[in-house]
CSV table of C-alpha atoms in Angstrom, one decimal:
chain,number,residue,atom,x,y,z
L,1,UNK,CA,164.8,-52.3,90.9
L,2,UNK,CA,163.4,-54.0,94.1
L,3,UNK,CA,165.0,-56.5,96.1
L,4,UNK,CA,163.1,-59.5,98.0
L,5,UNK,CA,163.1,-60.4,101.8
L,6,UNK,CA,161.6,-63.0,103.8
L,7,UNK,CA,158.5,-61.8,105.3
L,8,UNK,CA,155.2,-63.9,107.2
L,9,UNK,CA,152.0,-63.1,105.6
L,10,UNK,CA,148.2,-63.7,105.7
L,11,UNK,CA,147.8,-65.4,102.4
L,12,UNK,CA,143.5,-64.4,102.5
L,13,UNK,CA,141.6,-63.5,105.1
L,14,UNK,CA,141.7,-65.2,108.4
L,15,UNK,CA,143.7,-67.6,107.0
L,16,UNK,CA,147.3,-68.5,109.3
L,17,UNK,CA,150.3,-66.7,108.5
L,18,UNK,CA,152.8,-67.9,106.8
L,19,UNK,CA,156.2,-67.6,105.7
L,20,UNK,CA,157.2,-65.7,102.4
L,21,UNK,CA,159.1,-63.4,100.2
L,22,UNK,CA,158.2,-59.6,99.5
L,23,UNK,CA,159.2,-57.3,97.0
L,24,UNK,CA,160.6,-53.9,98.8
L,25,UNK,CA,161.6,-50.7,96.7
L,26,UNK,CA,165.2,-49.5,96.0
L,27,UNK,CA,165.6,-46.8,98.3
L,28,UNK,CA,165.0,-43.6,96.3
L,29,UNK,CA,166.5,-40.4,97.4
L,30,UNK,CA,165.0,-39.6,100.2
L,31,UNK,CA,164.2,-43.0,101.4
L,32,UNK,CA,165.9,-45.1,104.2
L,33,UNK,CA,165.9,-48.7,104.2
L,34,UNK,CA,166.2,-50.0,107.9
L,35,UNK,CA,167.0,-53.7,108.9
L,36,UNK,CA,164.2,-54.8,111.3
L,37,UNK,CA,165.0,-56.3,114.7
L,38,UNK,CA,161.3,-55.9,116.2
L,39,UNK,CA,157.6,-55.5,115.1
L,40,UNK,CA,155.3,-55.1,118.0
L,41,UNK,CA,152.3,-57.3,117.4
L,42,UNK,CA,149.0,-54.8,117.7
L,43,UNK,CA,145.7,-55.8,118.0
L,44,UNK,CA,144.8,-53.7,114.8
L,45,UNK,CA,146.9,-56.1,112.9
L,46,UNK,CA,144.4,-59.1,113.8
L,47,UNK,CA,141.3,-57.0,113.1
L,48,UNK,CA,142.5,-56.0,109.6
L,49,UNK,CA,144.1,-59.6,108.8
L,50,UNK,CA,141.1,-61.3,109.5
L,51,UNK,CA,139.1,-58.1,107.7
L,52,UNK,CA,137.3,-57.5,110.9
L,53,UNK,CA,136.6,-54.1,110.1
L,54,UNK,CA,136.4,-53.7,106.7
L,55,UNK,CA,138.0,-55.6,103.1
L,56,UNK,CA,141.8,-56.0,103.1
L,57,UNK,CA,144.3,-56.3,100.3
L,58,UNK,CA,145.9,-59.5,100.2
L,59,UNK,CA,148.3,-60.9,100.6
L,60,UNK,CA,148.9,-59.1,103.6
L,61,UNK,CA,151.8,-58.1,105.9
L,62,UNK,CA,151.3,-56.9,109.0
L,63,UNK,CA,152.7,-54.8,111.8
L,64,UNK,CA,153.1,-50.8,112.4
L,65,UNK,CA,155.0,-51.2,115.4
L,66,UNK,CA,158.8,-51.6,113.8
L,67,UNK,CA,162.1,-50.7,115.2
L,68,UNK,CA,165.7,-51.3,114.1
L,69,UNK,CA,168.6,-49.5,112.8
L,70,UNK,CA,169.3,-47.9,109.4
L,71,UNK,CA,171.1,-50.0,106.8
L,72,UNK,CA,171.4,-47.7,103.5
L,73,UNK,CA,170.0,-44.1,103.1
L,74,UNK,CA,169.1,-42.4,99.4
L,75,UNK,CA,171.2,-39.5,98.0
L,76,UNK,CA,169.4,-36.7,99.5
L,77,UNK,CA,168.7,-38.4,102.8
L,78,UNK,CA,169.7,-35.9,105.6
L,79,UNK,CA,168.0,-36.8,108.7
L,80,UNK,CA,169.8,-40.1,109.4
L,81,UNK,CA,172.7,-42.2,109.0
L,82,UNK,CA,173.4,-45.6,108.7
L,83,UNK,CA,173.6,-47.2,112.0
L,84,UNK,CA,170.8,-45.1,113.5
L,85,UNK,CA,168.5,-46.5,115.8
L,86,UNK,CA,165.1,-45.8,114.1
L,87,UNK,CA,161.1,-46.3,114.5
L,88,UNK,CA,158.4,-46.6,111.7
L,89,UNK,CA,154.7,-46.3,113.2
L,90,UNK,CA,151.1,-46.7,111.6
L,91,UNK,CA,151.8,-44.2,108.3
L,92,UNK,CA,154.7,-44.4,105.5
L,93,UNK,CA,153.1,-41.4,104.1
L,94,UNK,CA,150.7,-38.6,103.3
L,95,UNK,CA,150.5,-36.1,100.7
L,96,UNK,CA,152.5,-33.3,103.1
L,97,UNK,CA,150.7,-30.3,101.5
L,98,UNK,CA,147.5,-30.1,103.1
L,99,UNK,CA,147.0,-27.8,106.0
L,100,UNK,CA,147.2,-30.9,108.4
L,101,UNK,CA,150.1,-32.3,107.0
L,102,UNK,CA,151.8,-29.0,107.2
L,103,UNK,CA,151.1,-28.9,111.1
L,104,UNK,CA,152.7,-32.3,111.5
L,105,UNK,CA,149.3,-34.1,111.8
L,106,UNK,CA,150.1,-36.4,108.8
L,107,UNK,CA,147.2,-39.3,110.4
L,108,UNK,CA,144.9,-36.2,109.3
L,109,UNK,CA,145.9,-35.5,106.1
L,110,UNK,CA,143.0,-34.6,103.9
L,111,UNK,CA,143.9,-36.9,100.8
L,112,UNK,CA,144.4,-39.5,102.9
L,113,UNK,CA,147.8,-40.8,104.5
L,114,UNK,CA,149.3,-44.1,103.7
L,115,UNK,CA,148.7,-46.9,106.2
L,116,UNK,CA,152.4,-49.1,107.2
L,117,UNK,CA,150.0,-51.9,105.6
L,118,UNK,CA,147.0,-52.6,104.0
L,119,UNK,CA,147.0,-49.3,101.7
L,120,UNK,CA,147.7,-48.8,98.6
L,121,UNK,CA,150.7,-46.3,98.0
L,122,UNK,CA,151.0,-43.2,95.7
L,123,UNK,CA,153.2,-45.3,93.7
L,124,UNK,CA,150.4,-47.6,93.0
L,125,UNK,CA,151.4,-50.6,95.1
L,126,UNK,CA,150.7,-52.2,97.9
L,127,UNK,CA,152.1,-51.4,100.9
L,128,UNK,CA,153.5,-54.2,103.2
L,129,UNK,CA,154.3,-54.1,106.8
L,130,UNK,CA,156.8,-54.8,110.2
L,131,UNK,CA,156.6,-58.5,110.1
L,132,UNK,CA,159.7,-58.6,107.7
L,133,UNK,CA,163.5,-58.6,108.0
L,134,UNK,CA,163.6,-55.2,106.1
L,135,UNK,CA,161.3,-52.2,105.4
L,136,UNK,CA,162.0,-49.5,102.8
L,137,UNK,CA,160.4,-45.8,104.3
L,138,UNK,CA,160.5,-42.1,103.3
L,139,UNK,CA,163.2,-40.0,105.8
L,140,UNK,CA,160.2,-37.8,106.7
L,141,UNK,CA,157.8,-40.6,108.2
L,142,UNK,CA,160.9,-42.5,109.8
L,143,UNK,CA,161.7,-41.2,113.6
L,144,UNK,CA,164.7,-41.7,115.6
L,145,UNK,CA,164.8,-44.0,118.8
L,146,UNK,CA,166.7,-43.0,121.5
L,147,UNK,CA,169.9,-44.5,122.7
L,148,UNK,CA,168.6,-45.4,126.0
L,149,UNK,CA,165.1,-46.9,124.8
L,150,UNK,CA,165.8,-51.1,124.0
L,151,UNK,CA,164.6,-51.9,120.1
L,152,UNK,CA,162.1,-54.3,121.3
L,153,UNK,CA,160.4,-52.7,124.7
L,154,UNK,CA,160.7,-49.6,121.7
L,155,UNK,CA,159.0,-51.2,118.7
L,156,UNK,CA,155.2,-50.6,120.4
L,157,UNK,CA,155.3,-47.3,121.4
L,158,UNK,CA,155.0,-46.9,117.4
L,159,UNK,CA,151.5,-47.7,117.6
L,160,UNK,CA,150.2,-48.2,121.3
L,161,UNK,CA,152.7,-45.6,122.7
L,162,UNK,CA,151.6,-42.7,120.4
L,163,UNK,CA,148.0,-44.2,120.4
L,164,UNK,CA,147.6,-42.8,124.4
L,165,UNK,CA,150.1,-40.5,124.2
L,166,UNK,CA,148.2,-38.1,121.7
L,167,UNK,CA,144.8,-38.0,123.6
L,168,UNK,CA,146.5,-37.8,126.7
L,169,UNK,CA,148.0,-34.5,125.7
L,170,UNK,CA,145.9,-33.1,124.1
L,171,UNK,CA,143.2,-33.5,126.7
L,172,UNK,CA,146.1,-32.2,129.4
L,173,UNK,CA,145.9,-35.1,131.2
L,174,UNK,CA,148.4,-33.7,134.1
L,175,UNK,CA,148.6,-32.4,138.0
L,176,UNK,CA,145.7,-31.4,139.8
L,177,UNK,CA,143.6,-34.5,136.7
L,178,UNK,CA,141.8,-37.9,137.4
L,179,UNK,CA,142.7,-39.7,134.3
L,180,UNK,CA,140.7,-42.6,133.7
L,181,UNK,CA,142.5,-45.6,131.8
L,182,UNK,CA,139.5,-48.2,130.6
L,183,UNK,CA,141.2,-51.9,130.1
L,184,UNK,CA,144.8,-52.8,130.7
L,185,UNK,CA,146.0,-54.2,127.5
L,186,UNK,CA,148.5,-53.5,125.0
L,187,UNK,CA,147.0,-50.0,124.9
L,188,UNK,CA,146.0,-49.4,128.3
L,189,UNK,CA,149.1,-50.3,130.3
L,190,UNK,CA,150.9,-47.7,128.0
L,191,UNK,CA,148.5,-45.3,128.8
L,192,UNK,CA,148.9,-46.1,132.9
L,193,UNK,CA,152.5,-45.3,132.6
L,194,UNK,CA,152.3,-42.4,130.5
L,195,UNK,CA,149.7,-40.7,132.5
L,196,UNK,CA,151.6,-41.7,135.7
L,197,UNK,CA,154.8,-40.1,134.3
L,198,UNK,CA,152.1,-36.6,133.0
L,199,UNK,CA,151.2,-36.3,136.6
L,200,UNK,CA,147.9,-37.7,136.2
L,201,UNK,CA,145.9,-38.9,139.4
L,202,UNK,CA,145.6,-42.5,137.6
L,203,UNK,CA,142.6,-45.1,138.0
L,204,UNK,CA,142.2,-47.9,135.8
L,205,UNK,CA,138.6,-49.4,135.1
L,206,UNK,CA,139.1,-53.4,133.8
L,207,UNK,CA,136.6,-56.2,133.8
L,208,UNK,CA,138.0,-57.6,136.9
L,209,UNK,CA,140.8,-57.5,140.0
L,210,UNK,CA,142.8,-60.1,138.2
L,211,UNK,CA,145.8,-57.8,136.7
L,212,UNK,CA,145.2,-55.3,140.0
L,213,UNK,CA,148.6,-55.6,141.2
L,214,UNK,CA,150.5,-55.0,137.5
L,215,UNK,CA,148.2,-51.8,137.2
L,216,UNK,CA,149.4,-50.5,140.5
L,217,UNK,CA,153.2,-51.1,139.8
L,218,UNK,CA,152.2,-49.5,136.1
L,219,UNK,CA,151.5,-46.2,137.8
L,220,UNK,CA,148.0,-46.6,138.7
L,221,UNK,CA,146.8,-44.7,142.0
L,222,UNK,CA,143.2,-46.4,142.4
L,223,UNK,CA,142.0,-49.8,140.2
L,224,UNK,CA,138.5,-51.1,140.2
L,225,UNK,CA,136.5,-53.8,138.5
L,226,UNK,CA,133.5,-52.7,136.4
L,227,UNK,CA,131.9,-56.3,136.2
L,228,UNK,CA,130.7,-54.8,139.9
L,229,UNK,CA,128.2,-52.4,138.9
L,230,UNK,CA,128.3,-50.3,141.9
L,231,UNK,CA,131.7,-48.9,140.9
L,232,UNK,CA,129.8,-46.8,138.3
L,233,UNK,CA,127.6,-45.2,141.2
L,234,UNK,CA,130.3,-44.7,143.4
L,235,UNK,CA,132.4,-43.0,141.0
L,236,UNK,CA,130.2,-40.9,139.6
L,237,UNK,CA,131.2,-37.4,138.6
L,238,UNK,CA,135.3,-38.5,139.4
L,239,UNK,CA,136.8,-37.8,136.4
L,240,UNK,CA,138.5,-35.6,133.8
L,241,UNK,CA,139.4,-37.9,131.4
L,242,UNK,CA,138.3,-41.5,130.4
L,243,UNK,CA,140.4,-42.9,127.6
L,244,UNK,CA,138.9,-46.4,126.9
L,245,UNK,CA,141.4,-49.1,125.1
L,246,UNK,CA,139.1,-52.0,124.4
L,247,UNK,CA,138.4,-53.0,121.3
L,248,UNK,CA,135.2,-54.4,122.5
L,249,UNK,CA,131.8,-52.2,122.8
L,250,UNK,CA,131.1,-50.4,125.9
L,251,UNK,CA,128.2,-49.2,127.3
L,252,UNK,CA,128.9,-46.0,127.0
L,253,UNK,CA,125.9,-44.6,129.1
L,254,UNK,CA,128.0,-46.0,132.4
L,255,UNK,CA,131.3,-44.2,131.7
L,256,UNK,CA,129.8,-41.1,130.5
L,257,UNK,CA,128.9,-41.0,133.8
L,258,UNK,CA,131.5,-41.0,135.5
L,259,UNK,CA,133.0,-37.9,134.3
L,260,UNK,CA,133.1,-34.7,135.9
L,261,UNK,CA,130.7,-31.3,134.2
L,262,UNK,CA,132.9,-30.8,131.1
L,263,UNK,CA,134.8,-34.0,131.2
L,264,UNK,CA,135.8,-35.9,127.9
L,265,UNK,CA,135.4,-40.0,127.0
L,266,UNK,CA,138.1,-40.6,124.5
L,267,UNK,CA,137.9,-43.7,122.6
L,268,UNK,CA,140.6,-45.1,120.7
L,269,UNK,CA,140.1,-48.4,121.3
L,270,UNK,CA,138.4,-49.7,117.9
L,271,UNK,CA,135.4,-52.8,118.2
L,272,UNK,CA,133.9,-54.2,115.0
L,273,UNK,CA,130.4,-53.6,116.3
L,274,UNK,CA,128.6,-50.4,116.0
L,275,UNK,CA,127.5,-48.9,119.6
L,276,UNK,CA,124.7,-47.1,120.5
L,277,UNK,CA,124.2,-43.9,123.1
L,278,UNK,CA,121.3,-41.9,124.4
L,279,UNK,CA,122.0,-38.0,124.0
L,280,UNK,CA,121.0,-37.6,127.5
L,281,UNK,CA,124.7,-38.7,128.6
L,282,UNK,CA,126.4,-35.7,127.0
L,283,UNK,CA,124.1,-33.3,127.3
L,284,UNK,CA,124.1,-33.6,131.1
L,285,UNK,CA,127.1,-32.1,132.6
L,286,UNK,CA,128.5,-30.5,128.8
L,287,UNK,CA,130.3,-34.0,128.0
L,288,UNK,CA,132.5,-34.8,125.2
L,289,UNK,CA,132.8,-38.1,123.5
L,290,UNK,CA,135.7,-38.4,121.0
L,291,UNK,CA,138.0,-40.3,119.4
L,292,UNK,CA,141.4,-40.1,118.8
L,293,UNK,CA,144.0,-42.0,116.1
L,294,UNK,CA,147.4,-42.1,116.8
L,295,UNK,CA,149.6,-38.9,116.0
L,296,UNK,CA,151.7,-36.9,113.9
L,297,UNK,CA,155.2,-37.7,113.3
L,298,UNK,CA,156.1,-34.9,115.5
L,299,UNK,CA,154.0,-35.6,118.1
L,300,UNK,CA,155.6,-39.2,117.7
L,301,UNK,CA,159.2,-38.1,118.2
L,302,UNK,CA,158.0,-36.4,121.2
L,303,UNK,CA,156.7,-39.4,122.4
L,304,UNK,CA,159.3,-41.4,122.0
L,305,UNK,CA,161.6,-38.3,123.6
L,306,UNK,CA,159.2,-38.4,127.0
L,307,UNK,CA,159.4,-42.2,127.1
L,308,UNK,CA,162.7,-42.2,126.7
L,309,UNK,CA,163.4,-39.6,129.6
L,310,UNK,CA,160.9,-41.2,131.9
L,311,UNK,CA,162.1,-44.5,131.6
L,312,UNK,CA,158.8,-46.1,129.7
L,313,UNK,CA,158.9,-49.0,127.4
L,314,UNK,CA,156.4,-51.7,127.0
L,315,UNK,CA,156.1,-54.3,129.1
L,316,UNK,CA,156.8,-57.2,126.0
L,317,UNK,CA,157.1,-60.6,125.8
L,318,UNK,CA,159.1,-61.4,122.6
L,319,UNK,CA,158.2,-64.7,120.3
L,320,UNK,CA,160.0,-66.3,117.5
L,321,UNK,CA,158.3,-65.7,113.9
L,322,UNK,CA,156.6,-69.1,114.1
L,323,UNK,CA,154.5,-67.9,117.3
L,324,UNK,CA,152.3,-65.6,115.3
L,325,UNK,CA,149.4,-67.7,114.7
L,326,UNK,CA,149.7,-68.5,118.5
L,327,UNK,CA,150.1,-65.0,119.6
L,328,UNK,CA,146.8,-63.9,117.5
L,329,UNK,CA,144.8,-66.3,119.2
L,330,UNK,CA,146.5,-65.2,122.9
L,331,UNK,CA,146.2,-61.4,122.3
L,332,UNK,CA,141.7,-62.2,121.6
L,333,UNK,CA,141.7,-63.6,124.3
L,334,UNK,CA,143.7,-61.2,126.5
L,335,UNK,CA,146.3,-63.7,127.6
L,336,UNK,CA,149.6,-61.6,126.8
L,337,UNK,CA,151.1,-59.0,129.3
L,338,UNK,CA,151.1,-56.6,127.6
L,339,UNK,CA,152.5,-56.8,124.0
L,340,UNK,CA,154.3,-59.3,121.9
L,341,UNK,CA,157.2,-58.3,120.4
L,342,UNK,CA,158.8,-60.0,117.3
L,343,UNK,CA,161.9,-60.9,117.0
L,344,UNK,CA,162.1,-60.7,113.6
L,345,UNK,CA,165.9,-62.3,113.2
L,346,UNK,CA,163.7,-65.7,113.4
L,347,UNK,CA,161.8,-64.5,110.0
């Protein structure tokens, strides 16, 4: 059995959302279904809408950044209850017996995990996303929210929280660092705060002065416009740790630069265009460029855990259903401080 719910879609690609019904599962055993109260509008959910990076499946749902509370659990569900405050992020699933999924790094499994949207699942179908008044997910890719964390300054630490969160760590971004944050978006101004709240020395790099002031109540110690090109001369050799949010393509030569012998570039920002890089910037001073895509499900419960303890939410502004289509258009063109959140009673 499956039961329908009102849900906004893109009906093809690049084509306006729009209002609908989708089919959800029955909630199996182990699955929770959770009432939605907000889906954090990413700017992954554009690219793959409007199949910047590669084909999508349509029609399409978006939105990996989902928070709300449980309303029915399966038989054999034991991690929650209904009533719980709860968080669904970028993956519904994996197949939880390779030797990454067994470490609790599900966004590496080596079969593939399941993307929120856009994927096709192990049951065959199509998996639809956040921008929906209800969501059916497996117990063991559903994490808890805590009490003192709001649903909607909540619902993007799913995806942007976790997104800065994982590199940051892992890259022990901490005391005695200079932590680079490159553009102060959805992304970035998560990763000013979280660095902040790590112990970071914090210096975000943005086209311009002109969100200066937010950066520095963020958590940022220095802030400095890279349209100037002498910034990438006078802070040469500064740092420990880039992490660039942009989702446009850098030159990479410049930042490479600016990182101390042994320093790391970690993109996780995604452009559509292909960049290019001359060697010579890495081998120099025993550089690492990398990447880095979201986290585990642990790792994402600890997030939320340090968030919640620090005080960290996203800085949202929160739109009716029928403000999508507007909100795409603000989010390309960087007009949105820093994430929209959906308030998805208005589906």
């Amino acid at each position: 059995m499956t039961q329908t719910v009102p849900a906004y879609a893109a009906p093809a690609p690049g084509a306006p959302l729009e209002r609908t019904t989708i089919e959800r599962r029955t909630p199996g055993p182990h699955d929770v279904l959770i009432d939605i109260a907000y889906a954090g509008i990413c700017h992954s959910d554009i690219h793959q809408a409007r199949d910047g990076w590669a084909e999508g499946i349509f029609p399409m749902v978006p939105g990996h950044e989902i928070a709300g509370t449980v309303a029915a659990v399966g038989e054999a569900v034991t991690r929650f209850s209904v009533g719980d405050r709860v968080g669904v992020g970028c993956m519904v699933d994996s197949c939880r017996t390779c030797e990454f999924c067994l470490a609790g790094q599900e966004q590496n499994c080596a079969n593939g995990s399941t993307g929120t949207y856009n994927a096709i699942g192990r049951d065959g179908e199509p998996t639809y996303g956040g921008y929906a008044t209800h969501v059916v997910v497996d117990e063991n890719f559903t994490v808890r929210i805590p009490d003192s964390l709001p649903l909607d300054v909540a619902a993007p630490l799913l995806c942007a929280g976790i997104t800065v969160y994982s590199p940051l760590r892992h890259w022990q971004a901490g005391p005695g660092k200079k932590v680079a944050i490159v553009g102060l978006g959805g992304l970035g101004h998560m990763g000013v705060k979280i660095a902040h709240a790590l112990g970071a020395e914090v210096t975000v790099l943005s086209q311009s002065l002109r969100k200066r002031e937010d950066g520095l109540k963020l958590g940022a110690d220095h802030y400095y416009a890279t349209a100037d090109g002498t910034v990438f001369d006078e802070l040469a050799g500064t740092f420990d740790l880039i992490v660039s949010t942009v989702s446009a393509p850098l030159k990479l030569g410049g930042y490479l630069k600016l990182l101390r012998p042994d320093g790391a570039l970690v993109n996780v920002g995604a452009p559509e265009e292909p960049v290019s890089l001359n060697l010579f910037s890495l081998i120099g001073g025993r550089k690492t460029l990398a990447g880095s895509n979201i986290g585990g499900i642990p790792e994402t419960q600890e997030m939320l855990d340090f968030c919640a303890e620090h005080g960290l939410g996203a800085e949202i502004e929160v739109i009716r259903a029928d403000q999508i289509n507007e909100a795409y258009e603000r989010v390309v063109h960087s007009d949105v401080r820093y994430r929209f959140v959906i308030d998805t009673a208005t589906i």
